mmCIF file of C-alpha atoms in Angstrom:
data_model
loop_
_atom_site.group_PDB
_atom_site.id
_atom_site.type_symbol
_atom_site.label_atom_id
_atom_site.label_comp_id
_atom_site.label_asym_id
_atom_site.label_seq_id
_atom_site.Cartn_x
_atom_site.Cartn_y
_atom_site.Cartn_z
ATOM 1 C CA UNK A 102 -4.273 6.729 14.353
ATOM 2 C CA UNK A 103 -4.983 5.078 11.060
ATOM 3 C CA UNK A 104 -6.246 1.517 10.609
ATOM 4 C CA UNK A 105 -6.986 -0.178 7.311
ATOM 5 C CA UNK A 106 -8.434 -3.598 6.677
ATOM 6 C CA UNK A 107 -8.281 -5.757 3.553
ATOM 7 C CA UNK A 108 -9.111 -9.403 2.923
ATOM 8 C CA UNK A 109 -5.935 -11.439 3.160
ATOM 9 C CA UNK A 110 -6.566 -13.551 0.061
ATOM 10 C CA UNK A 111 -8.820 -13.583 -2.989
ATOM 11 C CA UNK A 112 -8.959 -16.217 -5.731
ATOM 12 C CA UNK A 113 -10.575 -15.871 -9.148
ATOM 13 C CA UNK A 114 -10.318 -17.386 -12.628
ATOM 14 C CA UNK A 115 -8.956 -15.867 -15.795
ATOM 15 C CA UNK A 116 -11.409 -13.546 -17.511
ATOM 16 C CA UNK A 117 -13.433 -12.959 -14.369
ATOM 17 C CA UNK A 118 -14.020 -9.760 -12.396
ATOM 18 C CA UNK A 119 -12.780 -9.408 -8.825
ATOM 19 C CA UNK A 120 -13.289 -6.715 -6.209
ATOM 20 C CA UNK A 121 -10.776 -6.098 -3.419
ATOM 21 C CA UNK A 122 -12.193 -4.118 -0.532
ATOM 22 C CA UNK A 123 -10.469 -1.708 1.804
ATOM 23 C CA UNK A 124 -12.116 -0.373 4.943
ATOM 24 C CA UNK A 125 -10.493 2.186 7.138
ATOM 25 C CA UNK A 126 -10.779 3.918 10.478
ATOM 26 C CA UNK A 127 -9.057 7.227 10.400
ATOM 27 C CA UNK A 128 -9.450 10.741 11.618
ATOM 28 C CA UNK A 129 -9.122 12.274 8.191
ATOM 29 C CA UNK A 130 -7.171 11.883 4.988
ATOM 30 C CA UNK A 131 -6.693 13.360 1.543
ATOM 31 C CA UNK A 132 -7.291 10.316 -0.626
ATOM 32 C CA UNK A 133 -6.995 6.587 -1.139
ATOM 33 C CA UNK A 134 -4.610 4.903 -3.537
ATOM 34 C CA UNK A 135 -3.906 1.360 -4.688
ATOM 35 C CA UNK A 136 -0.617 -0.387 -5.370
ATOM 36 C CA UNK A 137 0.254 -3.715 -6.961
ATOM 37 C CA UNK A 138 3.192 -5.814 -5.844
ATOM 38 C CA UNK A 139 4.405 -8.999 -7.503
ATOM 39 C CA UNK A 140 6.362 -11.451 -5.372
ATOM 40 C CA UNK A 141 9.839 -10.109 -4.729
ATOM 41 C CA UNK A 142 9.093 -6.914 -6.627
ATOM 42 C CA UNK A 143 8.482 -3.299 -5.771
ATOM 43 C CA UNK A 144 5.004 -1.854 -5.245
ATOM 44 C CA UNK A 145 3.727 0.015 -8.285
ATOM 45 C CA UNK A 146 1.009 2.636 -8.357
ATOM 46 C CA UNK A 147 -2.373 1.696 -9.847
ATOM 47 C CA UNK A 148 -4.860 4.437 -9.008
ATOM 48 C CA UNK A 149 -5.806 7.258 -6.674
ATOM 49 C CA UNK A 150 -9.191 8.551 -5.458
ATOM 50 C CA UNK A 151 -9.216 12.047 -4.046
ATOM 51 C CA UNK A 152 -12.984 12.326 -4.327
ATOM 52 C CA UNK A 153 -15.836 9.923 -3.764
ATOM 53 C CA UNK A 154 -16.795 7.881 -6.770
ATOM 54 C CA UNK A 155 -15.264 5.681 -9.391
ATOM 55 C CA UNK A 156 -11.938 6.177 -11.165
ATOM 56 C CA UNK A 157 -11.306 4.017 -14.207
ATOM 57 C CA UNK A 158 -7.908 3.151 -15.655
ATOM 58 C CA UNK A 159 -8.133 0.468 -18.314
ATOM 59 C CA UNK A 160 -9.058 -2.881 -16.774
ATOM 60 C CA UNK A 161 -8.692 -1.470 -13.255
ATOM 61 C CA UNK A 162 -11.169 0.792 -11.465
ATOM 62 C CA UNK A 163 -11.092 2.161 -7.962
ATOM 63 C CA UNK A 164 -13.926 3.461 -5.830
ATOM 64 C CA UNK A 165 -14.087 5.565 -2.685
ATOM 65 C CA UNK A 166 -16.940 6.357 -0.307
ATOM 66 C CA UNK A 167 -15.849 8.558 2.568
ATOM 67 C CA UNK A 168 -19.267 8.373 4.239
ATOM 68 C CA UNK A 169 -18.927 4.583 4.400
ATOM 69 C CA UNK A 170 -15.171 4.611 5.201
ATOM 70 C CA UNK A 171 -14.760 2.200 2.348
ATOM 71 C CA UNK A 172 -13.026 1.782 -0.955
ATOM 72 C CA UNK A 173 -12.412 -0.969 -3.435
ATOM 73 C CA UNK A 174 -10.291 -1.942 -6.398
ATOM 74 C CA UNK A 175 -12.088 -3.637 -9.269
ATOM 75 C CA UNK A 176 -10.099 -5.749 -11.683
ATOM 76 C CA UNK A 177 -11.818 -6.820 -14.886
ATOM 77 C CA UNK A 178 -10.904 -9.388 -17.531
ATOM 78 C CA UNK A 179 -8.459 -10.984 -15.140
ATOM 79 C CA UNK A 180 -5.191 -12.244 -16.550
ATOM 80 C CA UNK A 181 -2.649 -14.604 -15.035
ATOM 81 C CA UNK A 182 -0.215 -11.703 -14.689
ATOM 82 C CA UNK A 183 -2.648 -10.006 -12.299
ATOM 83 C CA UNK A 184 -1.675 -12.557 -9.635
ATOM 84 C CA UNK A 185 -0.023 -10.314 -7.064
ATOM 85 C CA UNK A 186 -0.588 -8.536 -3.784
ATOM 86 C CA UNK A 187 -2.696 -5.387 -3.768
ATOM 87 C CA UNK A 188 -2.386 -2.692 -1.131
ATOM 88 C CA UNK A 189 -4.655 0.233 -0.404
ATOM 89 C CA UNK A 190 -3.065 3.307 1.146
ATOM 90 C CA UNK A 191 -4.470 6.438 2.744
ATOM 91 C CA UNK A 192 -2.787 9.760 2.121
ATOM 92 C CA UNK A 193 -2.099 12.269 4.874
ATOM 93 C CA UNK A 194 -0.597 15.186 3.042
ATOM 94 C CA UNK A 195 2.716 13.798 1.912
ATOM 95 C CA UNK A 196 2.528 10.639 3.977
ATOM 96 C CA UNK A 197 1.112 7.235 3.049
ATOM 97 C CA UNK A 198 -0.161 4.506 5.354
ATOM 98 C CA UNK A 199 -0.637 1.131 3.718
ATOM 99 C CA UNK A 200 -3.194 -1.568 4.413
ATOM 100 C CA UNK A 201 -2.080 -5.143 5.126
ATOM 101 C CA UNK A 202 -2.498 -6.209 1.500
ATOM 102 C CA UNK A 203 -4.613 -8.752 -0.376
ATOM 103 C CA UNK A 204 -2.999 -11.618 -2.223
ATOM 104 C CA UNK A 205 -4.856 -12.271 -5.491
ATOM 105 C CA UNK A 206 -4.455 -15.624 -7.165
ATOM 106 C CA UNK A 207 -5.732 -15.934 -10.732
ATOM 107 C CA UNK A 208 -6.423 -19.495 -11.815
ATOM 108 C CA UNK A 209 -6.512 -20.725 -15.434
ATOM 109 C CA UNK B 56 12.210 1.396 -14.037
ATOM 110 C CA UNK B 57 10.769 3.713 -11.382
ATOM 111 C CA UNK B 58 13.808 5.979 -11.325
ATOM 112 C CA UNK B 59 14.436 5.217 -7.648
ATOM 113 C CA UNK B 60 17.699 3.393 -6.999
ATOM 114 C CA UNK B 61 18.450 1.338 -3.928
ATOM 115 C CA UNK B 62 21.741 -0.281 -3.033
ATOM 116 C CA UNK B 63 22.681 -2.898 -2.239
ATOM 117 C CA UNK B 64 20.065 -5.291 -3.604
ATOM 118 C CA UNK B 65 21.005 -8.010 -1.169
ATOM 119 C CA UNK B 66 22.770 -7.923 2.157
ATOM 120 C CA UNK B 67 23.640 -10.766 4.493
ATOM 121 C CA UNK B 68 25.069 -9.934 7.878
ATOM 122 C CA UNK B 69 25.380 -11.317 11.379
ATOM 123 C CA UNK B 70 23.410 -10.418 14.484
ATOM 124 C CA UNK B 71 24.795 -7.442 16.353
ATOM 125 C CA UNK B 72 26.207 -5.835 13.229
ATOM 126 C CA UNK B 73 25.386 -2.490 11.637
ATOM 127 C CA UNK B 74 24.441 -1.854 8.009
ATOM 128 C CA UNK B 75 23.621 1.138 5.844
ATOM 129 C CA UNK B 76 21.061 1.055 3.069
ATOM 130 C CA UNK B 77 21.162 3.711 0.410
ATOM 131 C CA UNK B 78 18.425 5.280 -1.701
ATOM 132 C CA UNK B 79 18.617 7.737 -4.580
ATOM 133 C CA UNK B 80 15.191 9.237 -5.333
ATOM 134 C CA UNK B 81 13.828 10.125 -8.766
ATOM 135 C CA UNK B 82 15.321 13.258 -10.207
ATOM 136 C CA UNK B 83 13.431 16.226 -8.787
ATOM 137 C CA UNK B 84 11.654 14.316 -6.016
ATOM 138 C CA UNK B 85 12.096 15.953 -2.640
ATOM 139 C CA UNK B 86 10.365 13.400 -0.410
ATOM 140 C CA UNK B 87 11.884 10.061 0.529
ATOM 141 C CA UNK B 88 10.080 7.346 2.483
ATOM 142 C CA UNK B 89 11.448 4.163 4.022
ATOM 143 C CA UNK B 90 9.337 1.035 4.488
ATOM 144 C CA UNK B 91 10.035 -2.365 5.993
ATOM 145 C CA UNK B 92 8.330 -5.459 4.607
ATOM 146 C CA UNK B 93 8.802 -8.722 6.447
ATOM 147 C CA UNK B 94 8.024 -12.023 4.719
ATOM 148 C CA UNK B 95 4.434 -12.086 3.445
ATOM 149 C CA UNK B 96 3.648 -8.971 5.446
ATOM 150 C CA UNK B 97 2.503 -5.485 4.580
ATOM 151 C CA UNK B 98 4.526 -2.326 4.179
ATOM 152 C CA UNK B 99 5.429 -0.839 7.544
ATOM 153 C CA UNK B 100 6.208 2.869 7.348
ATOM 154 C CA UNK B 101 9.474 3.752 9.050
ATOM 155 C CA UNK B 102 10.332 7.369 8.331
ATOM 156 C CA UNK B 103 9.931 10.200 5.806
ATOM 157 C CA UNK B 104 12.255 13.012 4.809
ATOM 158 C CA UNK B 105 11.462 16.086 2.775
ATOM 159 C CA UNK B 106 14.268 18.182 1.334
ATOM 160 C CA UNK B 107 16.692 17.088 4.033
ATOM 161 C CA UNK B 108 14.375 17.339 7.004
ATOM 162 C CA UNK B 109 12.568 14.611 8.879
ATOM 163 C CA UNK B 110 8.822 14.994 8.260
ATOM 164 C CA UNK B 111 7.148 11.926 9.725
ATOM 165 C CA UNK B 112 8.097 8.953 11.817
ATOM 166 C CA UNK B 113 6.374 5.585 11.925
ATOM 167 C CA UNK B 114 7.202 2.451 13.854
ATOM 168 C CA UNK B 115 10.946 2.897 13.597
ATOM 169 C CA UNK B 116 13.067 1.248 16.246
ATOM 170 C CA UNK B 117 15.584 3.276 18.208
ATOM 171 C CA UNK B 118 18.302 1.041 16.736
ATOM 172 C CA UNK B 119 17.376 2.431 13.301
ATOM 173 C CA UNK B 120 18.133 5.904 12.037
ATOM 174 C CA UNK B 121 18.025 7.710 8.725
ATOM 175 C CA UNK B 122 19.028 10.932 7.081
ATOM 176 C CA UNK B 123 18.630 12.746 3.789
ATOM 177 C CA UNK B 124 21.640 14.513 2.353
ATOM 178 C CA UNK B 125 21.822 17.815 0.404
ATOM 179 C CA UNK B 126 21.857 15.912 -2.894
ATOM 180 C CA UNK B 127 18.567 14.321 -1.694
ATOM 181 C CA UNK B 128 19.815 10.768 -1.461
ATOM 182 C CA UNK B 129 18.931 9.041 1.780
ATOM 183 C CA UNK B 130 20.504 6.421 3.990
ATOM 184 C CA UNK B 131 18.865 4.090 6.475
ATOM 185 C CA UNK B 132 21.172 2.862 9.224
ATOM 186 C CA UNK B 133 20.315 -0.312 11.083
ATOM 187 C CA UNK B 134 22.397 -1.221 14.125
ATOM 188 C CA UNK B 135 22.594 -4.015 16.704
ATOM 189 C CA UNK B 136 20.865 -6.191 14.152
ATOM 190 C CA UNK B 137 18.565 -8.967 15.266
ATOM 191 C CA UNK B 138 17.185 -11.969 13.373
ATOM 192 C CA UNK B 139 13.794 -10.272 13.284
ATOM 193 C CA UNK B 140 15.212 -7.385 11.283
ATOM 194 C CA UNK B 141 15.480 -9.643 8.258
ATOM 195 C CA UNK B 142 13.147 -8.099 5.699
ATOM 196 C CA UNK B 143 12.836 -6.200 2.454
ATOM 197 C CA UNK B 144 13.507 -2.515 2.931
ATOM 198 C CA UNK B 145 11.932 -0.234 0.359
ATOM 199 C CA UNK B 146 12.576 3.369 -0.380
ATOM 200 C CA UNK B 147 9.996 5.473 -2.209
ATOM 201 C CA UNK B 148 10.020 9.025 -3.468
ATOM 202 C CA UNK B 149 7.457 11.637 -4.471
ATOM 203 C CA UNK B 150 7.664 15.208 -5.652
ATOM 204 C CA UNK B 151 5.885 16.314 -2.527
ATOM 205 C CA UNK B 152 2.703 17.285 -4.310
ATOM 206 C CA UNK B 153 2.218 14.186 -6.437
ATOM 207 C CA UNK B 154 -0.249 11.506 -5.482
ATOM 208 C CA UNK B 155 1.961 8.695 -6.716
ATOM 209 C CA UNK B 156 4.896 7.158 -4.856
ATOM 210 C CA UNK B 157 7.685 5.562 -6.863
ATOM 211 C CA UNK B 158 9.382 2.638 -5.181
ATOM 212 C CA UNK B 159 12.881 1.318 -5.569
ATOM 213 C CA UNK B 160 13.483 -2.395 -6.040
ATOM 214 C CA UNK B 161 14.309 -2.785 -2.377
ATOM 215 C CA UNK B 162 17.176 -4.138 -0.334
ATOM 216 C CA UNK B 163 16.736 -7.664 0.959
ATOM 217 C CA UNK B 164 18.430 -7.857 4.343
ATOM 218 C CA UNK B 165 19.136 -11.230 5.869
ATOM 219 C CA UNK B 166 20.455 -11.352 9.419
ATOM 220 C CA UNK B 167 22.023 -14.679 10.372
#
């Protein structure tokens, strides 16, 4: 089976940098992706790591280390609008299994 | 706008009833996924269809069923509803080879 763990909550101030970790126990997967979800809204895709290393997309970066069964999402220059829940997800071919999510609160 | 359409947006019904949630995937997407999200919880995978065929099943109750039609839209049927079934139900679609899933805005089901 697949099991993912994320911190339940993270708090940071505007302009800061925050890292949201995702650890997993799984028998094998194709890649790790990240989604953002504002309260009451739909999840939206942020990034995907098929290979180990860092992927950068604007203020957001994502990292994967298969040897450590670990990934993270890095958010830089935090803005109030970044307050949301963030989910990591492992890919098994065409299937996705999501982590429990991390609620990020950005304070002024 | 993700291109994925879910109807209805809101649904209030009584315990013991049956409802049908509908999802139209993005044009060209062959895969449809259904997820359940209870209040302040994560996304629980229910079931996946690819081009009309069931491909994967998650923690879907026997009271729930789904299907994907030839025009690729999908329906999730929930029967003998219980209070605990109250949740947001999301549909997502992918092309089948894409790494990104596009989610609809969800159907908020309230069972009273």
